[in-house]
Short mmCIF file of C-alpha atoms in Angstrom, two decimals:
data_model
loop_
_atom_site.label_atom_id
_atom_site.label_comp_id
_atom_site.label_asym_id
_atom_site.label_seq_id
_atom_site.Cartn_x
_atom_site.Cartn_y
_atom_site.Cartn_z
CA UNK A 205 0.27 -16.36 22.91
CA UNK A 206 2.11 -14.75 20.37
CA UNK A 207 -0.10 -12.99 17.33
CA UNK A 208 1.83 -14.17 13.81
CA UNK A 209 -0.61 -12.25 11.86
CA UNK A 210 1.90 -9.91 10.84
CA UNK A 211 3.82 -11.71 8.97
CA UNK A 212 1.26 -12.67 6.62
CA UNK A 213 0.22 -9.01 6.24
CA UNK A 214 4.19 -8.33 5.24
CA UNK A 215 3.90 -11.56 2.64
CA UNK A 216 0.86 -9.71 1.03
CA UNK A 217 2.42 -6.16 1.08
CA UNK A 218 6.03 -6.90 -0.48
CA UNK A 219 4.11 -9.25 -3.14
CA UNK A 220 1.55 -7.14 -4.01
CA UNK A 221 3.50 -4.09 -4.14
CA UNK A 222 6.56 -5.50 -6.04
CA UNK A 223 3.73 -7.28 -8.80
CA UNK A 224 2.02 -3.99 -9.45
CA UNK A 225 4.74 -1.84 -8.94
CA UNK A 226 6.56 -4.19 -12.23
CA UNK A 227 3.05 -3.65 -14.08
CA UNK A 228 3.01 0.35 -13.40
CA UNK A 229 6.95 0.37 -14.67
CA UNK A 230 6.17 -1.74 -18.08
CA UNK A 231 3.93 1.39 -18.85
CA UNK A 232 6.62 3.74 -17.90
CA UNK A 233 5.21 4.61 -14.66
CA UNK A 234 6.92 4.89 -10.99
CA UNK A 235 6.68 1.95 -8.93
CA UNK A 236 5.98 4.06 -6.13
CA UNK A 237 2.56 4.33 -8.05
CA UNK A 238 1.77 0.12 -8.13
CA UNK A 239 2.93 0.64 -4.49
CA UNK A 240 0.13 2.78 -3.44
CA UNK A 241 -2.69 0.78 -5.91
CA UNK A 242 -1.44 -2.41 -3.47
CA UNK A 243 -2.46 -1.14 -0.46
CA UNK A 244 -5.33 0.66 -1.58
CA UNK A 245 -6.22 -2.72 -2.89
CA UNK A 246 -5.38 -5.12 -0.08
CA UNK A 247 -6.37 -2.39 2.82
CA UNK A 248 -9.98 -1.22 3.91
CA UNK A 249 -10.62 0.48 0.61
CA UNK A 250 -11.06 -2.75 -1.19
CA UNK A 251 -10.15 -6.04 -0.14
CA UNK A 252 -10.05 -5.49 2.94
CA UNK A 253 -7.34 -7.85 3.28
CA UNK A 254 -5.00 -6.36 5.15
CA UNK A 255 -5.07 -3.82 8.54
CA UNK A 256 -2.95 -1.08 9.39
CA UNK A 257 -1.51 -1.54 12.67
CA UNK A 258 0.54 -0.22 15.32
CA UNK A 259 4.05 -2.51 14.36
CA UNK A 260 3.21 -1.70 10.58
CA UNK A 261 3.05 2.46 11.47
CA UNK A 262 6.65 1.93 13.12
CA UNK A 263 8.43 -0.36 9.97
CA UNK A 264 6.74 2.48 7.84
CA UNK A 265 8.61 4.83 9.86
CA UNK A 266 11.97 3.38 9.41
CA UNK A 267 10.93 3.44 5.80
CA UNK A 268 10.52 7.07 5.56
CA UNK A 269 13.86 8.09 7.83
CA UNK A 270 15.76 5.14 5.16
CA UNK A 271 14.17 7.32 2.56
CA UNK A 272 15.43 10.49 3.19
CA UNK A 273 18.23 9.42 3.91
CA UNK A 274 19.06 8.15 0.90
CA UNK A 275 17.63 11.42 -0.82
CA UNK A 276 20.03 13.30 1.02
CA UNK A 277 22.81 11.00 -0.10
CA UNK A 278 21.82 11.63 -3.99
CA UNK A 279 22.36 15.43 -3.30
CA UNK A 280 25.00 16.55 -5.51
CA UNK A 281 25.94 19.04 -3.32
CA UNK A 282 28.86 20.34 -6.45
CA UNK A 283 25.98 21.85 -8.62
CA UNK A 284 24.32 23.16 -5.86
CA UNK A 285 27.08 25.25 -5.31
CA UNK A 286 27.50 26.12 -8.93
CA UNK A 287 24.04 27.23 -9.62
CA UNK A 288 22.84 27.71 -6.36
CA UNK A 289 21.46 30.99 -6.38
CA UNK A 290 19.18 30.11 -9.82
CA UNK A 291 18.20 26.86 -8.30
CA UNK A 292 17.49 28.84 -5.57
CA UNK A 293 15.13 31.18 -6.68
CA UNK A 294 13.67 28.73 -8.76
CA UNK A 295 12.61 26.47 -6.13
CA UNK A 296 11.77 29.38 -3.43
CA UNK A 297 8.92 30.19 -6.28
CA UNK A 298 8.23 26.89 -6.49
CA UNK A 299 7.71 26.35 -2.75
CA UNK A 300 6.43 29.74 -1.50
CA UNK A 301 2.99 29.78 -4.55
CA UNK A 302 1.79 26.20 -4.38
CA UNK A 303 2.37 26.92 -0.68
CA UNK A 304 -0.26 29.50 -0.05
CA UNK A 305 -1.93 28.30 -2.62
CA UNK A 306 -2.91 25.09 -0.95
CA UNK A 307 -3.35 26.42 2.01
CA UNK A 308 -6.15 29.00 0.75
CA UNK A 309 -7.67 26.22 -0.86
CA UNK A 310 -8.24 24.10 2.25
CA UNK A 311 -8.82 26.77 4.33
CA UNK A 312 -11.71 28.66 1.54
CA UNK A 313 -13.22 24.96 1.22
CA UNK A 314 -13.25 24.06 4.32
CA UNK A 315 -14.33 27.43 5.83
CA UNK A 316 -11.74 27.60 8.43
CA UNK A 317 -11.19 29.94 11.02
CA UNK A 318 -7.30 31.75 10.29
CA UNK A 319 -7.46 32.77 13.74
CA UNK A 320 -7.88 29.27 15.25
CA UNK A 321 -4.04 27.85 15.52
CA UNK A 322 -4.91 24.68 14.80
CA UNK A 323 -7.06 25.40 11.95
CA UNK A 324 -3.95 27.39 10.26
CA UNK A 325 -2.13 24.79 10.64
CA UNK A 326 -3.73 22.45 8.91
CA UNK A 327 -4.44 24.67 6.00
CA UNK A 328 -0.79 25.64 5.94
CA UNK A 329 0.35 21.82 6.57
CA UNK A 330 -1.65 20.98 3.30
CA UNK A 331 0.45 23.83 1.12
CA UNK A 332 4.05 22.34 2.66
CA UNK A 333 2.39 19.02 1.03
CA UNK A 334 2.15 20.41 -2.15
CA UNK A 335 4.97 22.22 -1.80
CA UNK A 336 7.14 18.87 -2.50
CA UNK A 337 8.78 17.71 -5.95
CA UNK A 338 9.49 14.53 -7.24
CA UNK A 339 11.68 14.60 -10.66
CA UNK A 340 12.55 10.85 -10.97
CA UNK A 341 10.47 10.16 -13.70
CA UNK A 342 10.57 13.28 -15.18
CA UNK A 343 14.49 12.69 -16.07
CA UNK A 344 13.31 9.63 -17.66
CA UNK A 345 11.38 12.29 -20.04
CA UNK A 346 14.16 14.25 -20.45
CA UNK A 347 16.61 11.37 -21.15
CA UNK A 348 14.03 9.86 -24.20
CA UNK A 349 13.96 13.37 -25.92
CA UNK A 350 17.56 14.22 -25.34
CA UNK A 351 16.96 17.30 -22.58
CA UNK A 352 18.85 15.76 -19.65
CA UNK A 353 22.05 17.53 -19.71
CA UNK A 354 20.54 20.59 -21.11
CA UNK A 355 19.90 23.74 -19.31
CA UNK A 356 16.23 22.68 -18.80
CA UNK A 357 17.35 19.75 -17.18
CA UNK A 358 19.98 20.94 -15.01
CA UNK A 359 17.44 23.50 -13.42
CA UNK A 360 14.84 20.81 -12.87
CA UNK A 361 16.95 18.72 -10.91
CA UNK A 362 18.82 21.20 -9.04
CA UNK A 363 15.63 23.04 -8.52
CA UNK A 364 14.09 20.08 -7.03
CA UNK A 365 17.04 19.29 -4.74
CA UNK A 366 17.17 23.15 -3.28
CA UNK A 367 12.94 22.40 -3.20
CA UNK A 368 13.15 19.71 -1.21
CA UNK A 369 15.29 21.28 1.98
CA UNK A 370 13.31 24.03 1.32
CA UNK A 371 10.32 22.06 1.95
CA UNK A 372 11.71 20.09 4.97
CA UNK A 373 12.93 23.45 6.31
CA UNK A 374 9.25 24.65 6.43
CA UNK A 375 8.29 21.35 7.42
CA UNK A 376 10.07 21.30 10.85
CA UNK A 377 8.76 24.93 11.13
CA UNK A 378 5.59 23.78 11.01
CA UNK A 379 5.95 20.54 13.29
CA UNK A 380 7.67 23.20 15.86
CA UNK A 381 4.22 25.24 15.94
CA UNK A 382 2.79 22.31 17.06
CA UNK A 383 3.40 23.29 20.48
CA UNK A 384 1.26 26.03 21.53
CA UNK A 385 3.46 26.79 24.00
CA UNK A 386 6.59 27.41 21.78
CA UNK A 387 6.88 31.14 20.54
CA UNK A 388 7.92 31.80 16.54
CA UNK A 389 11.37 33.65 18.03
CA UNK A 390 11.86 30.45 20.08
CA UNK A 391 11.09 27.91 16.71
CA UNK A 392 13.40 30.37 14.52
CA UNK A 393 16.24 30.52 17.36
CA UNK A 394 16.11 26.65 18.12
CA UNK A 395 16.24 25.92 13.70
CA UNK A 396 19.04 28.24 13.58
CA UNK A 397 21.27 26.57 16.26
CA UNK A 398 20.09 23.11 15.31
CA UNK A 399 21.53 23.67 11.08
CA UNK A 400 24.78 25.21 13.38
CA UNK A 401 25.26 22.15 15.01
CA UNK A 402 24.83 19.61 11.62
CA UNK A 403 27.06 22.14 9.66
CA UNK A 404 29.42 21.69 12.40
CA UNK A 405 29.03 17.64 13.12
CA UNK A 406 29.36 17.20 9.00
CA UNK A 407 32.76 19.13 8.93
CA UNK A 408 33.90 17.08 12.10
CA UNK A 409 32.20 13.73 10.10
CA UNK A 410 33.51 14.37 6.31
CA UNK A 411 37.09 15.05 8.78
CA UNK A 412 36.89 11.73 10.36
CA UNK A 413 35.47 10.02 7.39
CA UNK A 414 38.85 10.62 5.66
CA UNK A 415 40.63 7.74 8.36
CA UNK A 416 37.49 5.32 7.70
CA UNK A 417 38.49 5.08 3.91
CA UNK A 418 42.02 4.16 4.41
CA UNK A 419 40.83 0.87 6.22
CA UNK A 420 40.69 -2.73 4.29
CA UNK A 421 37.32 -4.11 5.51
CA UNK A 422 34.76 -1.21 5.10
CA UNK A 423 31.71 -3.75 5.42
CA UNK A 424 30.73 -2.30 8.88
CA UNK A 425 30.93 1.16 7.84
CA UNK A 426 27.58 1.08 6.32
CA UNK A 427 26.31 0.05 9.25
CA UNK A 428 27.57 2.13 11.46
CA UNK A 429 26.35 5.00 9.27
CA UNK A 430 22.88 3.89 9.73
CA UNK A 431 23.32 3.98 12.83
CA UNK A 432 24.56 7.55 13.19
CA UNK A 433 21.28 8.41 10.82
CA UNK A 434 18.69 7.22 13.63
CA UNK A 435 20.72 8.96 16.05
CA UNK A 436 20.61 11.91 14.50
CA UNK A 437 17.20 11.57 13.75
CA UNK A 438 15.77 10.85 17.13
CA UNK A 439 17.72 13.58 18.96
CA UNK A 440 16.14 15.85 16.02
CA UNK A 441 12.58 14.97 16.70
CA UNK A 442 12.91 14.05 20.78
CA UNK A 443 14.91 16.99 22.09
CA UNK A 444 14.87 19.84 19.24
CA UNK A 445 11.48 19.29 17.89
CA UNK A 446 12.84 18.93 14.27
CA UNK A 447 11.49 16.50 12.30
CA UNK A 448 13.20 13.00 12.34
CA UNK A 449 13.14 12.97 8.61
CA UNK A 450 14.87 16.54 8.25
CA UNK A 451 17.77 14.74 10.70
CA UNK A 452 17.82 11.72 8.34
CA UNK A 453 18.30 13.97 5.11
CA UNK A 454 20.89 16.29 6.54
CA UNK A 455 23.02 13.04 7.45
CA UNK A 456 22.73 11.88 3.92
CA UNK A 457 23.77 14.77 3.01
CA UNK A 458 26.71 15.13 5.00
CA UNK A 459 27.50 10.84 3.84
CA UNK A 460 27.36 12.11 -0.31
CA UNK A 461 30.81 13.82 0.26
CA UNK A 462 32.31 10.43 1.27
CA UNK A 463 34.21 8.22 -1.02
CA UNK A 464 32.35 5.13 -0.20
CA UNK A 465 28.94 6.78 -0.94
CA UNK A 466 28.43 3.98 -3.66
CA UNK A 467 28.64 1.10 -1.33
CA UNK A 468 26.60 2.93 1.36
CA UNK A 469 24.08 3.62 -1.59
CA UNK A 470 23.95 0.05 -2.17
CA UNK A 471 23.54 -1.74 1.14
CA UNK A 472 20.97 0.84 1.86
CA UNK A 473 19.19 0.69 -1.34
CA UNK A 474 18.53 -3.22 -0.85
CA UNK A 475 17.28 -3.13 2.48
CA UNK A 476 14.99 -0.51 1.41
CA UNK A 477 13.76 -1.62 -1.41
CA UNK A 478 13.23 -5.39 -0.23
CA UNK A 479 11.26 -4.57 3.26
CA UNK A 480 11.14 -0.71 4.19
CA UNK A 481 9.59 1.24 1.24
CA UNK A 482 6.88 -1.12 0.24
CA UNK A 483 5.78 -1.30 3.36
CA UNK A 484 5.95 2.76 3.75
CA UNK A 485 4.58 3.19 0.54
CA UNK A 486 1.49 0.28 1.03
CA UNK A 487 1.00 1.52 4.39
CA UNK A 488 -0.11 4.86 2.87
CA UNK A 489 -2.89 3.23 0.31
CA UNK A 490 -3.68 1.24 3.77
CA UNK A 491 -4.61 4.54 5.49
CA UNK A 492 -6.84 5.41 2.37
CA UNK A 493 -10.74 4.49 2.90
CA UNK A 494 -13.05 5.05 -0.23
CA UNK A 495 -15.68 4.84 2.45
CA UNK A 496 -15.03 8.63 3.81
CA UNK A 497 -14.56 10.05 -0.16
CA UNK A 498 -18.00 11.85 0.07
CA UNK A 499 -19.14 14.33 -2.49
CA UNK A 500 -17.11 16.94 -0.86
CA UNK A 501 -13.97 15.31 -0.51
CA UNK A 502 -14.38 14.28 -3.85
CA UNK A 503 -14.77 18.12 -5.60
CA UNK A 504 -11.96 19.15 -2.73
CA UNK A 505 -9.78 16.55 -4.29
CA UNK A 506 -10.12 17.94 -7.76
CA UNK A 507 -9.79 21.56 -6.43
CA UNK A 508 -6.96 20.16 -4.95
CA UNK A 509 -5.24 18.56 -8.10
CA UNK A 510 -5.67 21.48 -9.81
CA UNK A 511 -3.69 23.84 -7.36
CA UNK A 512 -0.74 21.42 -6.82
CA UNK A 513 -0.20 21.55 -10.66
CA UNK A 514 -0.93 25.29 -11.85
CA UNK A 515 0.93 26.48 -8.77
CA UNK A 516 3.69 24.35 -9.06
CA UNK A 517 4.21 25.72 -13.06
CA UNK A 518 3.66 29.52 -12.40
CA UNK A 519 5.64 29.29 -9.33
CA UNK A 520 8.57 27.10 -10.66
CA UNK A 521 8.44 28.68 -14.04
CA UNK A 522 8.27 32.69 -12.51
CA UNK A 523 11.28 31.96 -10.94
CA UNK A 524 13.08 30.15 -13.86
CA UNK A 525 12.16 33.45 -15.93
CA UNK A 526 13.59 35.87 -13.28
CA UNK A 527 16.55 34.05 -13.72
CA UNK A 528 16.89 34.81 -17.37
CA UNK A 529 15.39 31.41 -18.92
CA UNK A 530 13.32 32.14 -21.86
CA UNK A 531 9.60 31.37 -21.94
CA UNK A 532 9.90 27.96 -23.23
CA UNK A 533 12.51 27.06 -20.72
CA UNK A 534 10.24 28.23 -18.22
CA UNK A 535 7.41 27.02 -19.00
CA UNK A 536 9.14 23.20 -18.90
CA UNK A 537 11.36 24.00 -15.90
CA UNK A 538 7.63 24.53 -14.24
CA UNK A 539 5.65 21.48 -15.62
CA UNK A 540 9.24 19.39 -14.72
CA UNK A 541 8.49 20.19 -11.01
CA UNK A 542 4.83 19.17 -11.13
CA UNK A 543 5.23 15.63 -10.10
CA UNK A 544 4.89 15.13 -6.23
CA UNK A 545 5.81 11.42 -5.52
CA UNK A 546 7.31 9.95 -2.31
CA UNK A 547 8.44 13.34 -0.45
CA UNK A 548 4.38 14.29 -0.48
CA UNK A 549 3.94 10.70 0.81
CA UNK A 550 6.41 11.52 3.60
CA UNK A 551 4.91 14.86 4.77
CA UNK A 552 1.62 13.54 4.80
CA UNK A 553 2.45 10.66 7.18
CA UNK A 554 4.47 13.35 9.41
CA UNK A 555 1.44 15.30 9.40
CA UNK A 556 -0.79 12.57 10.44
CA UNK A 557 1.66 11.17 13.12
CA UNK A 558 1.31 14.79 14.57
CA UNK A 559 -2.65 15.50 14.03
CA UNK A 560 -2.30 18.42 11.66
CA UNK A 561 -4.19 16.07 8.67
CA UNK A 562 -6.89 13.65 8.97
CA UNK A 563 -7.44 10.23 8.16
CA UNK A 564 -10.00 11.03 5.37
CA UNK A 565 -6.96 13.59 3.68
CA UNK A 566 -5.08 10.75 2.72
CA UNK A 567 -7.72 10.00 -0.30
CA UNK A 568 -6.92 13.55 -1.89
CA UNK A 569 -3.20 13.74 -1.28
CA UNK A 570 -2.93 10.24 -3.09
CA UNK A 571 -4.87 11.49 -5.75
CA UNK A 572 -2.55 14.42 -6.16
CA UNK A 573 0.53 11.76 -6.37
CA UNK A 574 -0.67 9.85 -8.55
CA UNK A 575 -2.27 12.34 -11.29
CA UNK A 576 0.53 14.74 -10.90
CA UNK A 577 3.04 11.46 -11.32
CA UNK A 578 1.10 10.45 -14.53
CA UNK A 579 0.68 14.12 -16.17
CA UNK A 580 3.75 15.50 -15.84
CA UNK A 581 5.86 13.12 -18.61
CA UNK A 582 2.99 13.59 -21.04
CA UNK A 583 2.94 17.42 -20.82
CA UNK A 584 6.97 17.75 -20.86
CA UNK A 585 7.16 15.05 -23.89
CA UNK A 586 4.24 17.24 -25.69
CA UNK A 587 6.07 20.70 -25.34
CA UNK A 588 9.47 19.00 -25.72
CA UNK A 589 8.34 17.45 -29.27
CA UNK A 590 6.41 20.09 -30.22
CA UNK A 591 9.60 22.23 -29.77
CA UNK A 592 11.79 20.09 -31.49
CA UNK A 593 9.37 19.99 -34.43
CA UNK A 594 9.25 23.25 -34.74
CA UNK A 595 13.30 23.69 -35.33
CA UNK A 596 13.52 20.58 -37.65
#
């Protein structure tokens, strides 16, 4: 006989998630971060309501591919070109010092062994965690004090675009290494060839692309699209060892030159935001047990919170004043990149899914999300007023 149970657990998730993730956005907060309170609330760590299972791990899958997908399509791959090399440096900064800096920290607290594979790993698969930048709310900040089109602005979020395939770069790297058997020439070799071949399929795709346009009825476009982005992202992961997600972003990427981005936005959008990312998002605060938060998780989670955001500010901000901002400047370009958000989300669950973080990491790394999510507007808003005090 048949076990219905799931659907009850997907009529708790997408109502719980969508009422607190309303409540969190009233006090101009992501609803990424109601998301995450729901299924810390309705999992193990509370009300014990709901279970994390096996068909729930796979829809949060497709939630995370969906995800990065549509990040990739929201690359505005124009300014990149523009301003690449400041963006560039800006986010290498911003990747490479919160990078070893979390990885020091886990492997100093944790009194690892640097010359076990698996324990550098680990260490280093925590710093490609913090390595990750979510700016979504902080244009909202911007926006309210008048910053977004301003040169502070413009770094932030091209910054955080050239962070983030940074960051998935790195990420494959590291999911490569997995393998004991594979050699770093062999991961660096197989990376290289595997961006050839995308480069390659998106000039062949943006070329084909221009015939798909001309036609009336572009309804199944869309979902032929999707299509192509599993593809893509299950060839990635089964027979070049790059992550599925990295796959997923790349074709998003290559889809944000089309002209029917906007409608591919759309359809995707809905289905996401109606089944796939509450469930991703819930299935994270699912994972979470307040049960394993002993004292020493609980001091490694502020030792934790504190590296993610320091780093993140010298490291962004060192690289916005190589490239001639002034201090100010700098300093917000670095506090602009302090949020986390989803993409941390997303590299955690990789990292689980592949054995290089445990169960009990998900407390921390939640932690991390949500503090970073909640400091950042108040610290760019203070330094923003105060600076426009200071010229009135």
């Amino acid at each position: 006989m048949l076990d219905y149970s799931y659907l009850l657990s997907i009529s708790i998730i997408l109502i719980s998630t969508k009422f607190l993730g309303s409540i969190t956005e009233k006090i101009n907060l992501p609803q990424v971060v109601g998301a995450l309170v729901a299924g810390i609330l309705i999992g193990p760590a509370a009300f014990n309501i709901v279970h994390d299972t096996s068909f729930l791990d796979s829809v949060s899958q497709i939630g995370v591919i969906i995800l990065m997908f549509m990040a990739g399509l929201d690359t505005d791959i124009g300014q990149l070109k523009r301003k690449g090399l400041s963006y560039l440096l800006i986010a290498l900064f911003g990747v490479i010092i919160p990078l070893i800096g979390g990885s020091i920290a886990y492997m100093w607290f944790f009194h690892l062994n640097p010359g076990n594979q698996q324990d550098l790993l680990m260490a280093i698969f925590i710093g490609v965690i913090l390595t990750a930048t979510s700016v979504s709310i902080t244009i909202e900040a911007l926006k309210e004090l008048g910053y977004a089109n301003s040169s502070i602005g413009n770094a932030i979020l091209g910054a955080a675009i050239v962070d983030d395939i940074i960051g998935i770069i790195v990420l494959s790297i590291i999911c490569s290494f997995k393998d004991s058997n594979i050699h770093v020439s062999t991961v660096i070799i197989k990376i290289v060839i595997y961006f050839i071949c995308m480069f390659i399929l998106s000039l062949i795709t943006v070329f084909g692309a221009r015939f798909l346009d001309f036609k009336e009825d572009k309804r199944r476009i869309s979902v032929y699209v999707l299509a192509f982005v599993f593809f893509v992202a299950y060839i990635s992961e089964k027979y070049v060892g790059i992550a599925d997600i990295t796959g997923a972003y790349l074709v998003g990427m290559i889809c944000s030159k089309f002209s029917i981005r906007n409608e591919i936005i759309k359809k995707t959008n809905v289905m996401s935001y109606l089944f796939f990312s509450p469930i991703f998002f819930a299935s994270i605060g699912l994972k979470t047990e307040l049960g394993n938060f002993t004292k020493e998780l609980v001091i490694f989670s502020m030792i934790l919170l504190v590296v993610a955001i320091i780093t993140k500010i010298l490291g962004a901000g060192l690289g916005a004043r190589i490239c001639g901002y002034d201090r100010f400047e700098s300093l917000n370009i670095g506090i602009g990149m302090v949020s986390r958000g989803e993409v941390a989300l997303i590299v955690a669950q990789k990292g689980f899914h592949l054995g290089l973080i445990d169960k009990h990491m998900f407390s921390p790394i939640i932690l991390v999300v949500v503090v970073t999510t909640i400091v950042t507007p108040i610290l760019l808003k203070k330094t923003l007023y105060l600076k426009k005090t200071q010229n009135s």
